[in-house]
Amino acid sequence: MVDLARVQKELHECNRDFQVSGINVSLKGDSLTHLIGTIPGPTGTPYEGGTFNIDITLTDGYPFEPPKMKFATKVWHPNISSQSGAICLDILKDQWSPALTLKTALLSIQALLSAPEPDDPQDAVVAQQYLRDHQTFVGTARYWTETFAKTSTLAADEKVHKLVEMGFPEAQVRSTLAATGWDENMALEKLLSS
Amino acid sequence: MEDYGSSDEDIYSSDQDSLDGLENDESDSQWGSSTGNSCKVITRESLLVAQREDLWRVTDLLSLREHHARTLLIHYRWDVERLLAVLVEKGKNCLFAEAGVPVLEEVDVDSYVSSSTVTCDICIEEVAGSEVTKMDCGHCFCNDCWTEHFIVKIKEGQSKRIRCMAHKCFAICDEAVIRQLVSKRHPDLAEKFDRFLLESYIEDNKMVKWCPSIPHCGNAIRVERDEFCEVECSCGLQFCFSCLSEAHSPCSCWMWELWTKKCQDESETVNWITVHTKPCPKCHKPVEKNGGCNLVSCICGQAFCWLCGGATGRDHTWSSISGHSCGRYKEDQEKKSERAKRDLYRYMHYHNRYKAHTDSFKQESRLRETIKEKVANLESKDSRLRDFSWVTNGLYRLFRSRRALSFSYPFAFYIFGDDLFKDEMTNAEKEIKQHLFEVQQQQLEANVEKLSKAFEEPFDDYEETHIMEMRMQVLNLSVVTDTLCKKMYECIETDLLGALQFSSHNIAPYQSKGIERATELNGGRSAKANNIIPCQKAHDQTNGGSIEFVQPSGCGTSDEIGCSSRKRTRKDSGGGFFDLNLPAELIDRN
């Protein structure tokens, strides 16, 4: 069985210092075993300014078995499959330790975004481009960030507008939307419960 | 060959005495516990005894506790020499660190217990100081979390190397703690864990292998020096120690694998395995890729490239994938179809001969019974001829030579073929060598057939003088085929395999006496072992003088005892046995 008490504590802990880390973990549905993690693209990388959603599934053995994580947002990176979002990271496989948490795992993924390891590629095409034509790589990665990892301003404005019309202050609406990965329904639930 | 002709004459002209000498040499007693034997049978009962020797060497040398010694030995795959080499080369700390043995011994455990509650970093709960366990590496977590961790790892098949839960801590957990915690919740898993640890001596040790018998006899075989040998287990199965398939010398294991694959009809399973798995380059188990990148790591820890199946380090680089020749197209399509036809005829040539000899071998095995009858008939006659060991010895010689002969055909198929050794010999060289080899092979073949024919004769009805003639003939043919086998092996080992430059093929050497029978394992270090024989047992020994197998006290059911004593007969039990249920430390103290 998943250690639900620990997951709850982790969620609480993680969302408490959201302001510092920018990393957020929230429920996908009403089960504690399906979660969505959000990490901001690290500054100084082609991923800067993007918000990346990561699909998290906890197996029965968690935390003694690693959580299953993959990118839900499309991303151009040598160690992340551009097709499936699968992540090639040792701590998600044999180097997992029960002492690690969802937050530390997400931080490691964020670190992976800043420091790709093209020598151990998940996506051969991306890795090849990274090594041989770095300029193009940076361009593609930035383009993908712009296209997939940024909620289009138009759609975002629309969501903000909708919620403001319901009577919530705009600043709160924006921060809640950001925290929920721009999920309108989840943001509304949060706003209502706060 | 002239050389051969002269030796042939020598043998025919040699007097009877020398032949009798040979005869004695070949007598059945050769299978007794000859001292030269290096292969040992390890049974379920003697598994612990078998590894004691190695454990003791390490515990003594490094003054370690047994479980640390076991961790070291598992890491170095029970190769004590290599372990010692690392010790000399890199020092104790490095040796320990690589194997995950904590260098700090026995930190003060009580310091934790004194404080009333501790926060466990895994479940993030406050736990009473009595409910936590601190490992040798210094990391402390609550017992529930440890237990859960151990259970997951045991179920994953990682029993032999369960690491501490702390991130980036490579220490291996104390097996006593694991046993104690797991047995509280899951006694059967704890048992499984124990078995995994014990069997590491077989699984991870290149000098020890399970007997491949089906259904499994429960035994393992240990060789001392050469892993390229053929051996007979106490269950009667003969096999190649190196690849665990049937004995196939002078074919190398690689050739034999290719040959059997070629001969076998491809079943669905084989199809699936070839399509979906690759053999691990280290342990050769088929590995299925279930996702992730092309750097695959086998459960044994070996990393390899999924594209070419070659072993890689963990520092697999991008360029080494792209540079693989496995992706290159080698054959010229046109030449291919032409060659295929020629290859098929060539294969049929060798396969027909291989098959013919294997079939003869099977038929001759049935001869054993008729020959027994014939010998019985002769013995019942009132004749001055008494000794008929030449019949059985000759028959064994026939079996062994027939076997070598039949496997020499697949060997020839590969060694003179175009695939495996294409770059090793020029065509001219190949022609000469092939000719030389075939001359040897044909001479052997001719004499094997003569020997076989002799046994078909109704010699039990012959006159005495006629039988004496036959005896001479069989004895001579036995010596000749033996010599010819030796020569063929010499040619194979030096002229053919020995000359290879780009690949290395090892074969089990020719044994004039046939496949070696593994003997039962002796009870460990005699000096120490003697001390711990229970008094009663020692008493029994002095009384009995020669006794059958001594069952270790308090171990095994009566059923097992019956089985073991049937299997083992030993006159000298001076080596002694000790209680397998006692931990080594206890035995040591005694």
mmCIF file of C-alpha atoms in Angstrom, chain A residues 2 4-5 7-8 11 27 29-35 58:
data_model
loop_
_atom_site.group_PDB
_atom_site.id
_atom_site.type_symbol
_atom_site.label_atom_id
_atom_site.label_comp_id
_atom_site.label_asym_id
_atom_site.label_seq_id
_atom_site.Cartn_x
_atom_site.Cartn_y
_atom_site.Cartn_z
ATOM 1 C CA VAL A 2 1.071 3.516 -0.710
ATOM 2 C CA LEU A 4 -0.785 7.882 2.209
ATOM 3 C CA ALA A 5 0.169 9.675 5.405
ATOM 4 C CA VAL A 7 2.202 11.529 0.629
ATOM 5 C CA GLN A 8 -0.097 13.946 2.409
ATOM 6 C CA LEU A 11 2.174 17.574 -0.449
ATOM 7 C CA LEU A 27 -3.884 15.985 -7.044
ATOM 8 C CA GLY A 29 -8.214 13.427 -9.414
ATOM 9 C CA ASP A 30 -9.383 12.479 -5.982
ATOM 10 C CA SER A 31 -6.843 9.722 -5.454
ATOM 11 C CA LEU A 32 -3.523 10.343 -3.754
ATOM 12 C CA THR A 33 -1.769 8.031 -6.197
ATOM 13 C CA HIS A 34 -2.172 10.206 -9.286
ATOM 14 C CA LEU A 35 -0.519 13.568 -9.026
ATOM 15 C CA LEU A 58 2.639 6.297 -7.233
#
